[in-house]
Short mmCIF file of C-alpha atoms and ligand atoms in Angstrom, two decimals:
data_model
loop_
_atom_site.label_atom_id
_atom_site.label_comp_id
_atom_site.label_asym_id
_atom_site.label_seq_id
_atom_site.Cartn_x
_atom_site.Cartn_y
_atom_site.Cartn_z
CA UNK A 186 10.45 21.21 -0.02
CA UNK A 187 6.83 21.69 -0.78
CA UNK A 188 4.44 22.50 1.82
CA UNK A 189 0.36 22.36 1.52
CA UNK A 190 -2.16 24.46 3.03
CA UNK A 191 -5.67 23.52 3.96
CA UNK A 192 -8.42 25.68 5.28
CA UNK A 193 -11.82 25.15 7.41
CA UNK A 194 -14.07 24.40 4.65
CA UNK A 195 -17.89 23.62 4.59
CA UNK A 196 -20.33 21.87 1.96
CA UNK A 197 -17.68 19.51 0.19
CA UNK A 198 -19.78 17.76 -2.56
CA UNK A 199 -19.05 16.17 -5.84
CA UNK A 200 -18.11 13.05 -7.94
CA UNK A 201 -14.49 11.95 -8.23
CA UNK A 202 -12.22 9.46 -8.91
CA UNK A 203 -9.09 8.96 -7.18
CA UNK A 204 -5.83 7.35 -8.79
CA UNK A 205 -5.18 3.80 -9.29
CA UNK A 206 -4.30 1.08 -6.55
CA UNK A 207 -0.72 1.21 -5.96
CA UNK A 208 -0.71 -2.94 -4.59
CA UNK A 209 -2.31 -3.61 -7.90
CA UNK A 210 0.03 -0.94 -10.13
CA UNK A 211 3.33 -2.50 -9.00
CA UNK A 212 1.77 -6.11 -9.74
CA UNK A 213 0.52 -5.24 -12.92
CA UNK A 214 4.17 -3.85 -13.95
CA UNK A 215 6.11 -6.56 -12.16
CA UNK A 216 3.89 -9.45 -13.89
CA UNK A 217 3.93 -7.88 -16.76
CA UNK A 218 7.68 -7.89 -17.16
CA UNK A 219 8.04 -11.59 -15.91
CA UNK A 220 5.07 -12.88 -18.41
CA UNK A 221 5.07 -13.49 -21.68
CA UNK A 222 3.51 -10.85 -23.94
CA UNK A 223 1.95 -8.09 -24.37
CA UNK A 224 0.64 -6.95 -21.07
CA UNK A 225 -1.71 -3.59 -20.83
CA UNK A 226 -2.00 -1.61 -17.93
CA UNK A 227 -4.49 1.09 -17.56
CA UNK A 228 -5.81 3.38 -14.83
CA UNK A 229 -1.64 2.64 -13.59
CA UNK A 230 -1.15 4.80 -10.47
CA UNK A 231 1.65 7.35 -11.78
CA UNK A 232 3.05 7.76 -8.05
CA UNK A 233 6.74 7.84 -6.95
CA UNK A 234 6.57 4.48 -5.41
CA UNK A 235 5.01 2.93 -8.97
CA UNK A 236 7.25 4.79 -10.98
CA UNK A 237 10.20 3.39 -8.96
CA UNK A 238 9.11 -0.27 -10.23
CA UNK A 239 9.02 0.46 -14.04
CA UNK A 240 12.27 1.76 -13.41
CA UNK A 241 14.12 -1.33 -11.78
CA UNK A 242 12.18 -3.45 -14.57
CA UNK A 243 13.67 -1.07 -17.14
CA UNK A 244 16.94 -1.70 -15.83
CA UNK A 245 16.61 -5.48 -16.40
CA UNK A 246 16.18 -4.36 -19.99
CA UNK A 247 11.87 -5.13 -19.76
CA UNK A 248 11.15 -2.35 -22.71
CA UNK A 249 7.68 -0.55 -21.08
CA UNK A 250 5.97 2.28 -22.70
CA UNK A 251 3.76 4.64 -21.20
CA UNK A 252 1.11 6.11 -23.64
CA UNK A 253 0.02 8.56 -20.65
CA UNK A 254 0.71 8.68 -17.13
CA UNK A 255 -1.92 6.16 -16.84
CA UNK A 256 -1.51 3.98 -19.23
CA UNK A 257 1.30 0.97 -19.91
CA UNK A 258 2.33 -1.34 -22.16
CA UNK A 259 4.87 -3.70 -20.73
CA UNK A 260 6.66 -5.90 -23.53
CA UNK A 261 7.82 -9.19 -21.10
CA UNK A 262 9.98 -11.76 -22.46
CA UNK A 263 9.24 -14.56 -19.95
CA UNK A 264 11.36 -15.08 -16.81
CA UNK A 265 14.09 -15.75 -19.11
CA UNK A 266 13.69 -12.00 -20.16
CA UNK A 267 15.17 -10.60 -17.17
CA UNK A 268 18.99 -9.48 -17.58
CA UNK A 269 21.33 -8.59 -15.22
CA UNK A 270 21.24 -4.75 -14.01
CA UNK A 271 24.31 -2.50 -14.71
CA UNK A 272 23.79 -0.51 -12.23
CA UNK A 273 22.08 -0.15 -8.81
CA UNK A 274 18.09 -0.93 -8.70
CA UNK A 275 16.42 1.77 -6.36
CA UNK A 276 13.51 1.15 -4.87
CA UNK A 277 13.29 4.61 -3.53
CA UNK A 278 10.70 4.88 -0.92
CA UNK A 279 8.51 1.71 -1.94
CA UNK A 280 8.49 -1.36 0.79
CA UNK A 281 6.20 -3.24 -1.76
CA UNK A 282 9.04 -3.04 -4.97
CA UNK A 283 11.72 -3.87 -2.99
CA UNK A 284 10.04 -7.01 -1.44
CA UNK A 285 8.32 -8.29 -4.05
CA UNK A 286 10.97 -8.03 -6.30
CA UNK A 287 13.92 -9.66 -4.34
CA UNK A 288 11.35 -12.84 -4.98
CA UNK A 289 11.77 -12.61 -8.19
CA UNK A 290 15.50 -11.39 -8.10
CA UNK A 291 16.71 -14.98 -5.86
CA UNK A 292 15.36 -16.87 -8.68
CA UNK A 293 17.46 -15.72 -11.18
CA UNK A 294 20.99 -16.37 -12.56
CA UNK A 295 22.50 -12.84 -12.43
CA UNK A 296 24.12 -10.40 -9.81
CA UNK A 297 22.33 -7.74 -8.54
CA UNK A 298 22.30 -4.84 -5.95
CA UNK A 299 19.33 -3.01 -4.52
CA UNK A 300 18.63 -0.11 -2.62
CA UNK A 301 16.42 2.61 -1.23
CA UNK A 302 15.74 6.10 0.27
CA UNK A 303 16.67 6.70 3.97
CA UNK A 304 13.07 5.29 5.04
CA UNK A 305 13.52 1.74 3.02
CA UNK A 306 17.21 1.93 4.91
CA UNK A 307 15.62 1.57 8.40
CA UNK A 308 12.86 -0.97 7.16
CA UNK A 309 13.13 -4.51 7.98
CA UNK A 310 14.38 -6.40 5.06
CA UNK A 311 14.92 -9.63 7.01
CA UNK A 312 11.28 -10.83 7.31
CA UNK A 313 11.83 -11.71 3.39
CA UNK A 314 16.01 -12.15 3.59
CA UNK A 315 15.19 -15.28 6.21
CA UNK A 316 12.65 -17.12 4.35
CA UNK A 317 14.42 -16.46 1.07
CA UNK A 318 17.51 -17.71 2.18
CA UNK A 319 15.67 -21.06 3.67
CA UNK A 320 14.63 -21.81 -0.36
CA UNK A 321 18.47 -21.86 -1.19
CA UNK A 322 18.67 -17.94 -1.79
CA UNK A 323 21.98 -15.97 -1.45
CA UNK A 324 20.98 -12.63 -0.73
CA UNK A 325 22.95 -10.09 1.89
CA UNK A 326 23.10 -7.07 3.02
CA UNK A 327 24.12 -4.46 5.74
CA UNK A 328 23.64 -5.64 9.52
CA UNK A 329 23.51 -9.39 7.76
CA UNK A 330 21.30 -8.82 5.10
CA UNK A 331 18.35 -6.97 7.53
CA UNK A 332 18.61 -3.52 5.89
CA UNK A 333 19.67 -2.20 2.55
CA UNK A 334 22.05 -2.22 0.20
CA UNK A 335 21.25 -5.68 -0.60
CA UNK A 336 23.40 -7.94 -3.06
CA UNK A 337 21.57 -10.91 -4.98
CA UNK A 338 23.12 -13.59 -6.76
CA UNK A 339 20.19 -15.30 -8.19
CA UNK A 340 18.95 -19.22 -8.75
CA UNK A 341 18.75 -22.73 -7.72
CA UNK A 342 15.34 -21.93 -5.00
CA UNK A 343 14.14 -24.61 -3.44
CA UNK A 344 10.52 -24.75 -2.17
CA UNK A 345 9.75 -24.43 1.72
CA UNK A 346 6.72 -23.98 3.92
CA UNK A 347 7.01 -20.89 5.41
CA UNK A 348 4.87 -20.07 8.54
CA UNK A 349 4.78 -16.21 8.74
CA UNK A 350 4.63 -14.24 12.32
CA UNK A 351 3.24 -11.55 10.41
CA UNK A 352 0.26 -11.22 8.10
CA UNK A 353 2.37 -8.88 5.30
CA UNK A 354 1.41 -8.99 1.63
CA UNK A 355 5.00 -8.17 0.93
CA UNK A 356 5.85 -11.14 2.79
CA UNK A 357 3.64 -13.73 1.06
CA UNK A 358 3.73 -11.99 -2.35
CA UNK A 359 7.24 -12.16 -2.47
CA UNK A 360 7.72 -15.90 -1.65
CA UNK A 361 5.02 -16.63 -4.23
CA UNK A 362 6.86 -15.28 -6.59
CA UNK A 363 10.39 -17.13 -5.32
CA UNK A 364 8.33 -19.71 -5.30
CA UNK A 365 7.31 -19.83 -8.71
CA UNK A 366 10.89 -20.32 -9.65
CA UNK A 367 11.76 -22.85 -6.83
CA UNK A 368 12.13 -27.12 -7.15
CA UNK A 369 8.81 -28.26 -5.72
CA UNK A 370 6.23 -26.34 -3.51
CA UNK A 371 6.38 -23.32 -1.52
CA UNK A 372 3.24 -22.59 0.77
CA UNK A 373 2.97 -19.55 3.20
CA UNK A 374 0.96 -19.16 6.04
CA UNK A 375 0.02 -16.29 7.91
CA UNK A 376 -1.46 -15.35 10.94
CA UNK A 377 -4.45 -13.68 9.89
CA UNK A 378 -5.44 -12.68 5.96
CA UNK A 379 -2.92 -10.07 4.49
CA UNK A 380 -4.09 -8.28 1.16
CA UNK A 381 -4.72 -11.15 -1.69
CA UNK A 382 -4.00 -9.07 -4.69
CA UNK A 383 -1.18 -10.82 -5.83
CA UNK A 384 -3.06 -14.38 -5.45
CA UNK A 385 -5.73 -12.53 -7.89
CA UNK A 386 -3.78 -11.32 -10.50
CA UNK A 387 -1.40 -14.45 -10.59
CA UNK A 388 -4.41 -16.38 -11.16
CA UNK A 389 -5.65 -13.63 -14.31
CA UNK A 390 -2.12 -14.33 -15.51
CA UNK A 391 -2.43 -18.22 -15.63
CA UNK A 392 -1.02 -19.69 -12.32
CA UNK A 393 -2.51 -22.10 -10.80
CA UNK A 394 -2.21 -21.86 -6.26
CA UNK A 395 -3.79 -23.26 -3.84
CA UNK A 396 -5.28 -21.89 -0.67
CA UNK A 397 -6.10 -23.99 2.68
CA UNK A 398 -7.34 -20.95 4.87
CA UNK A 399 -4.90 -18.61 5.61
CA UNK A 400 -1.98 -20.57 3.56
CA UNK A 401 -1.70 -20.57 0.09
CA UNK A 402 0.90 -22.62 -2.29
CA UNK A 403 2.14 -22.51 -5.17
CA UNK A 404 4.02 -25.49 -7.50
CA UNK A 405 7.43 -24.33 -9.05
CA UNK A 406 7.70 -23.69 -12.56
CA UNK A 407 4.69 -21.89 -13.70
CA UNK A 408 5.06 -19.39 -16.62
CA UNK A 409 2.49 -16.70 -16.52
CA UNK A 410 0.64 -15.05 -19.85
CA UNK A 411 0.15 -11.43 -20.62
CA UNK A 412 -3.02 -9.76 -19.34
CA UNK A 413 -5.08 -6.73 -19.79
CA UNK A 414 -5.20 -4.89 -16.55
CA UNK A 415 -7.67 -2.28 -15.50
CA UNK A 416 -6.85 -0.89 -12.34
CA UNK A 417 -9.35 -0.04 -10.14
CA UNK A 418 -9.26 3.42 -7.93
CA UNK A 419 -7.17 2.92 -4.48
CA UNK A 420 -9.48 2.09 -1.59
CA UNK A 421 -6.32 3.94 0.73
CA UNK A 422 -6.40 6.88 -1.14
CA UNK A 423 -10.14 7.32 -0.90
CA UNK A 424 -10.43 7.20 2.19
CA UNK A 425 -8.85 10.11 2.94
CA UNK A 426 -11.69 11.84 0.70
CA UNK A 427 -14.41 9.60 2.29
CA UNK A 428 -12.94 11.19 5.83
CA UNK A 429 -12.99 14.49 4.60
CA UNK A 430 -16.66 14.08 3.49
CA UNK A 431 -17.28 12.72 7.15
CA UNK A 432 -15.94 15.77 9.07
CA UNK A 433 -16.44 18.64 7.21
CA UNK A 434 -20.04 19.48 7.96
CA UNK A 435 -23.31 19.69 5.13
CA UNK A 436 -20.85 17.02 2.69
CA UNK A 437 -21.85 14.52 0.55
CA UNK A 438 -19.24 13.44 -2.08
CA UNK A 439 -19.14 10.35 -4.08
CA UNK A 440 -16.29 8.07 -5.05
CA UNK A 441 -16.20 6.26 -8.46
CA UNK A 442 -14.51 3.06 -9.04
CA UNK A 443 -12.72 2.20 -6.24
CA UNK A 444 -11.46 -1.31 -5.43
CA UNK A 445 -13.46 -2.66 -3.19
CA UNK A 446 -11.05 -6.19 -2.70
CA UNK A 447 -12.63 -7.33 0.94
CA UNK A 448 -8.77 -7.16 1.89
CA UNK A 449 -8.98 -4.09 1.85
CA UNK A 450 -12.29 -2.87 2.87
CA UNK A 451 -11.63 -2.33 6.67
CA UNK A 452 -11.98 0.86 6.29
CA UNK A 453 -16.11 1.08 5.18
CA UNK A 454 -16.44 -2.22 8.00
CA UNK A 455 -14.70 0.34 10.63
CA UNK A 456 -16.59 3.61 9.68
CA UNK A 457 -20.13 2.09 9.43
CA UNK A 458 -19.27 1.04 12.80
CA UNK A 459 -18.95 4.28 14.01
CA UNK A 460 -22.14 5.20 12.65
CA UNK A 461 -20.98 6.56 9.18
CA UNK A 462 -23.30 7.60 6.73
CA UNK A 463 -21.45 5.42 4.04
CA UNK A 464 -22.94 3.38 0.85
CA UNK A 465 -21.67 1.23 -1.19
CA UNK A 466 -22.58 0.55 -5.03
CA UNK A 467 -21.09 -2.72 -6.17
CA UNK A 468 -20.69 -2.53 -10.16
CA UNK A 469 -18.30 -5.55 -11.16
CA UNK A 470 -15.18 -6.93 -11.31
CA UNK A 471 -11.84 -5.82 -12.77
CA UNK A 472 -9.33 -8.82 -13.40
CA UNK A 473 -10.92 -10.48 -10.70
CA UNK A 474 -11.38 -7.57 -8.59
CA UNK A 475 -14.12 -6.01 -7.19
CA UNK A 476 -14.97 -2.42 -8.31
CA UNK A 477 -17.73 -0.01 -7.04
CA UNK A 478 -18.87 3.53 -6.38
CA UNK A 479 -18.53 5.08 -2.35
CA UNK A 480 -21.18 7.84 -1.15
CA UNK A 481 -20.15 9.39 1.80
CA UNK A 482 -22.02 11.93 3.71
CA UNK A 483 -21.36 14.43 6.66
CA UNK A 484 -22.19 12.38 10.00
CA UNK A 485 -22.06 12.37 13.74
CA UNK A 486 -19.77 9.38 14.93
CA UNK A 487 -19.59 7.32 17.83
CA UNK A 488 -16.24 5.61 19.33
CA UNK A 489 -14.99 2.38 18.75
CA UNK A 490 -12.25 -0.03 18.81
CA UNK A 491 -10.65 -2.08 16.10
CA UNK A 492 -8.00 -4.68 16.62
CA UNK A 493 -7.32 -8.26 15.41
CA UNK A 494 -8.47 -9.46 11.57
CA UNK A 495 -9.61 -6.47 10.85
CA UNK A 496 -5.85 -4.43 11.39
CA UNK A 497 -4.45 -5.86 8.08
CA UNK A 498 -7.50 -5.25 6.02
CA UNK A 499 -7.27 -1.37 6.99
CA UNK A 500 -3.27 -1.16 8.06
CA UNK A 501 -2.58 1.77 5.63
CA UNK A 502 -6.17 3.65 7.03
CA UNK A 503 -4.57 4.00 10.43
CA UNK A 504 -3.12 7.45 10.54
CA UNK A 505 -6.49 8.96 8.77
CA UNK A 506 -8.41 6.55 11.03
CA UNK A 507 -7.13 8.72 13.88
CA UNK A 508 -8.08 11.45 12.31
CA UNK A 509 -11.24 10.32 12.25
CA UNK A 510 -11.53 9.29 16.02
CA UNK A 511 -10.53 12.56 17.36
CA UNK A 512 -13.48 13.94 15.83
CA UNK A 513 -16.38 11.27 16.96
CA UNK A 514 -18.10 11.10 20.47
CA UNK A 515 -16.10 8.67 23.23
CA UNK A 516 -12.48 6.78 23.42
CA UNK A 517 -10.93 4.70 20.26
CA UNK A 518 -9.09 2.18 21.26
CA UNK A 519 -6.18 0.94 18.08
CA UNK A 520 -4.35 -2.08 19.05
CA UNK A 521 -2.96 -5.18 17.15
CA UNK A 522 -1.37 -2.69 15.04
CA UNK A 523 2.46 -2.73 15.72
CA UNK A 524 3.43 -3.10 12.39
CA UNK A 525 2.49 0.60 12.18
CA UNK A 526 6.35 0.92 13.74
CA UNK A 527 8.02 -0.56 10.47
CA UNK A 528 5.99 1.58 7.73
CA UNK A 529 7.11 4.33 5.97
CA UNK A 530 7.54 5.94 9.39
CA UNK A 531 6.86 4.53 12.87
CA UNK A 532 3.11 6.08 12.15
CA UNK A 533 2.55 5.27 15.64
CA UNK A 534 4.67 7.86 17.49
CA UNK A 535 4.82 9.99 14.00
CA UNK A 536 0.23 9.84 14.01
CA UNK A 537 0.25 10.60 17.37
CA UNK A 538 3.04 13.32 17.33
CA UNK A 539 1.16 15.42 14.55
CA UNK A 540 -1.92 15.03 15.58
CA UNK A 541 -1.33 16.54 19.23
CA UNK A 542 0.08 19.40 17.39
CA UNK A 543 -3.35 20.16 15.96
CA UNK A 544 -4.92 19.75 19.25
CA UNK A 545 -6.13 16.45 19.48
CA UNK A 546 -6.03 13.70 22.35
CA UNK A 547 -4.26 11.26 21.59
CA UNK A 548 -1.78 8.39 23.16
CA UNK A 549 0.45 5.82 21.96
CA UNK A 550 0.57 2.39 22.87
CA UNK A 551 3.31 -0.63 22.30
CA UNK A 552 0.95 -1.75 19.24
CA UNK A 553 -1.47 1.05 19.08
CA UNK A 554 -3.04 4.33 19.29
CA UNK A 555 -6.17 5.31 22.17
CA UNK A 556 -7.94 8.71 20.88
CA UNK A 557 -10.18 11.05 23.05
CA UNK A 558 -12.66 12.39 21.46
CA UNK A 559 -14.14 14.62 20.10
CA UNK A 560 -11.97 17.50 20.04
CA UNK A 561 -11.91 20.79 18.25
CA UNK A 562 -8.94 20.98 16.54
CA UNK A 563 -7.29 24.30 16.66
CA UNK A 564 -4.85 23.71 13.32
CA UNK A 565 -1.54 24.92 12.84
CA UNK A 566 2.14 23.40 11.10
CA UNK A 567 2.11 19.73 10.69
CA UNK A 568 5.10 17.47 8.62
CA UNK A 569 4.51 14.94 7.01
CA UNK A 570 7.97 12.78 8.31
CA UNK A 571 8.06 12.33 4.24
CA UNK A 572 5.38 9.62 5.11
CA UNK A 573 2.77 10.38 1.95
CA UNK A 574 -0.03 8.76 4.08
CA UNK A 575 0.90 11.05 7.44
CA UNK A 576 1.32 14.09 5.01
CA UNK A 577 -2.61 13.66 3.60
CA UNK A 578 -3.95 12.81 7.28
CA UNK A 579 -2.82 16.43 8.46
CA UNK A 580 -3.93 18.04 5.38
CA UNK A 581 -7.32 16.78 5.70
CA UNK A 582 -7.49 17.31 9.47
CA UNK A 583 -6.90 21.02 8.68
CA UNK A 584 -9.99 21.19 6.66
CA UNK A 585 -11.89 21.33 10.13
CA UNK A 586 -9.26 22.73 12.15
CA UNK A 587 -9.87 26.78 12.98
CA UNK A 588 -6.51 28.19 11.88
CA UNK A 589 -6.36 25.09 8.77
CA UNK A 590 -3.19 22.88 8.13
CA UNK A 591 0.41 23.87 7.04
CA UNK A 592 2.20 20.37 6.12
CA UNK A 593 5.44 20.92 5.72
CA UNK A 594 7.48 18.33 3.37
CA UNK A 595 4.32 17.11 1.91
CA UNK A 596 5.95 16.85 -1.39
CA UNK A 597 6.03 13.06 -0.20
CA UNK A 598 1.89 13.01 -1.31
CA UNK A 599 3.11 12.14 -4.66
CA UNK A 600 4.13 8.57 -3.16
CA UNK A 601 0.20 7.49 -3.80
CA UNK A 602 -1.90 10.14 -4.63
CA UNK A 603 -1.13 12.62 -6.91
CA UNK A 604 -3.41 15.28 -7.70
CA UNK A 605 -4.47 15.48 -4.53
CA UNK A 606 -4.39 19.12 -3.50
CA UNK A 607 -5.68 19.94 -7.08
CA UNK A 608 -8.88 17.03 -5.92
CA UNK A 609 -9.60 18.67 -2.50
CA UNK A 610 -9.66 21.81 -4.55
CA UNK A 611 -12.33 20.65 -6.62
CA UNK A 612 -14.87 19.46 -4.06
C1 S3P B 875 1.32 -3.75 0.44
C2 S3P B 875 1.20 -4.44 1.62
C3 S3P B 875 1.12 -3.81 2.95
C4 S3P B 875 0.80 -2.32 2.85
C5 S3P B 875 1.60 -1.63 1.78
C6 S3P B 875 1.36 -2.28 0.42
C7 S3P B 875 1.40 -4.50 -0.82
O1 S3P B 875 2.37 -3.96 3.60
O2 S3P B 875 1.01 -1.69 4.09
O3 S3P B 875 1.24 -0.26 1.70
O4 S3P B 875 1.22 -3.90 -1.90
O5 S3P B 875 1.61 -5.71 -0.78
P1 S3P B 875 2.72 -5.30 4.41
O6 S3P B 875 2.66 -6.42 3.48
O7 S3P B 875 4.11 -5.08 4.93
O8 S3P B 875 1.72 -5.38 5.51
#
């Protein structure tokens, strides 16, 4: 088991780039292989959780080379392309490959059985298992079909409007993609925007949706075309450098080339909020995504609360978000945010746990964290649950914490960001 160690620092300055989106990595493999083509992938995230997608694509016998660590070529074959597995498909710890691709796996004529690492085990798999099965789809599972294994027999999808309790990406993205292969029209609505990266790149690939406000359909029967895909840095992963550029006093670091998808921009909306000092450098667009550069600077920050819309566009910034709130003047108030209970880890109670442990004052709530701050930190021995997004929230809480960070397990970092001890390093 790996463990990191972080130390008080001061003066963090420099210009980096952090590794690629991991929504837009899976998508970019997963399209790829159901496309027909030639479909390039570069700046690919090389994490555990991408990794595990190129290997259940494999396994349906999608041939997919990697030139580097960063850089794919994904050979698809059409839907027709797909064969069926010989063995198990593992997901390993990845929510987003195991529920986007059971859309794709209902739609197609061959048996096949999925599963996951003890974390995907406890996560709900029914939120896509219902719907799914409403379009015609035979799909079980353990505790009737809520939680891995799961065993698919493929085909005959029929197209349903699906009105969704909770706004989830991996909800939506995966009935798009059922969809796709269903009689008809499938349209999903949700209760508030969830990321749109999969309605972006489905368009660069050549299929046509439409969206009525916070619904979007899509006709059956749509083949996409190979793409070139340049994937821009991961919003979720720089924030944990823009944070550490906030707290650590006399900072100012720049991040290049980060996705700035207003999905997923939260983060910046909740941070200037607090008084941040935090610009942002539009440059362009990427397959339909927009790319920029992110100056952050040391700064004094006020309290605040966030709740409502603005959870989903920041749901994966929670735990560094905290973080962040221990260290600025008055009481955060979290809330909207139970779906923090069915991530990686409940990163509610696991946040909140960890956090105390370093000294700071914080409470859970039913669908929420409140945060009392500011508050030295004193430091000490963290774990990281083997949530990647937990382990990196400690680490960078020990760079202003007297006696630093130990984080235990943290081996789990390589989930999303790799390279990041070596990247805090360099700053
Ligand atoms: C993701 C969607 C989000 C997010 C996850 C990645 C995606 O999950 O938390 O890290 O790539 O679609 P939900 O869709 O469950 O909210």
């Amino acid at each position: 088991m790996a463990v990191i160690q972080t130390e008080k620092r001061k003066g963090l300055t420099g210009s980096v780039r952090v590794p690629g989106d991991k929504s837009i990595s899976h998508r970019a493999v997963m399209f790829g292989a159901i496309a027909k083509g030639t479909t390039r992938v570069e700046g690919f995230l090389p994490g555990a959780d991408c990794l595990s997608t190129i290997e259940c694509f494999r396994r349906m016998g999608v041939t997919i080379h990697t030139h580097s660590p960063t850089s794919l070529q994904v050979e698809g074959q059409g839907w027709d392309g797909l064969r069926e597995p010989g063995s198990f498909l593992d997901v390993g710890n990845s929510g987003t490959t195991i529920r986007l691709m059971l859309g794709i796996l209902t739609g197609r004529p061959f048996w096949s059985t999925v599963i996951g690492d003890e974390s995907i085990a406890r996560r709900p798999m029914d939120r896509v298992v219902k719907p799914l099965r409403q379009m015609g789809a035979r799909v079980d599972g353990r505790r009737d079909g809520k939680f891995t294994p799961l065993g698919v027999r493929g085909g005959n999808l029929q197209g349903i409007r699906f009105e969704s309790p909770v706004a989830s990406a991996q909800v939506k993205s995966c009935l798009l993609l059922a969809g796709l292969q269903a009689a008809g029209t499938t349209t999903i609505a949700e209760p508030s925007l969830s990321r749109d990266h999969t309605e972006r790149m489905l368009r660069a690939f050549g299929v046509e949706l439409q969206r009525e406000g916070y619904a979007v359909s899509v006709q059956g029967g749509q083949s996409l075309v190979a793409q070139e895909v340049r994937v821009p840095g991961d919003i979720s992963s720089a924030a944990f450098i823009m944070a550490a550029a906030l707290l650590v006093p006399d900072s100012k670091v720049t991040i290049r080339d980060v996705g700035l998808n207003p999905t997923r921009t939260g983060i910046i909306d909740a941070l200037q909020a607090m008084g941040a000092r935090l610009e942002v450098e539009e440059k362009g667009e990427w397959c339909g995504e927009p790319v920029g550069d992110i100056t952050v600077r040391s700064s004094e920050l006020q309290s605040t609360e966030i709740g409502g819309d603005l959870i989903p566009r920041l749901i994966d910034e929670i735990p560094i978000l905290a973080v962040i709130a221990s260290q600025a003047e008055g009481t955060t108030v979290i809330k909207d945010a139970a779906e923090l209970k069915v991530k990686e880890t409940n990163r509610i109670a696991v946040t909140a746990q960890e956090l105390r442990k370093l000294g700071a004052r914080v409470e859970e709530t039913d669908d929420g964290l409140i945060i009392h701050g500011p508050s030295p930190l004193t430091g000490g021995e963290c774990d990281s649950h083997g949530d990647h997004r937990i382990g990196m929230a400690m680490a960078i809480a020990g760079l202003i914490a007297d006696r630093g960070c130990k984080v235990h397990r943290a081996e789990a970092i390589d989930v999303s960001f790799p390279g990041f001890e070596a990247l805090l390093q360099q700053l």
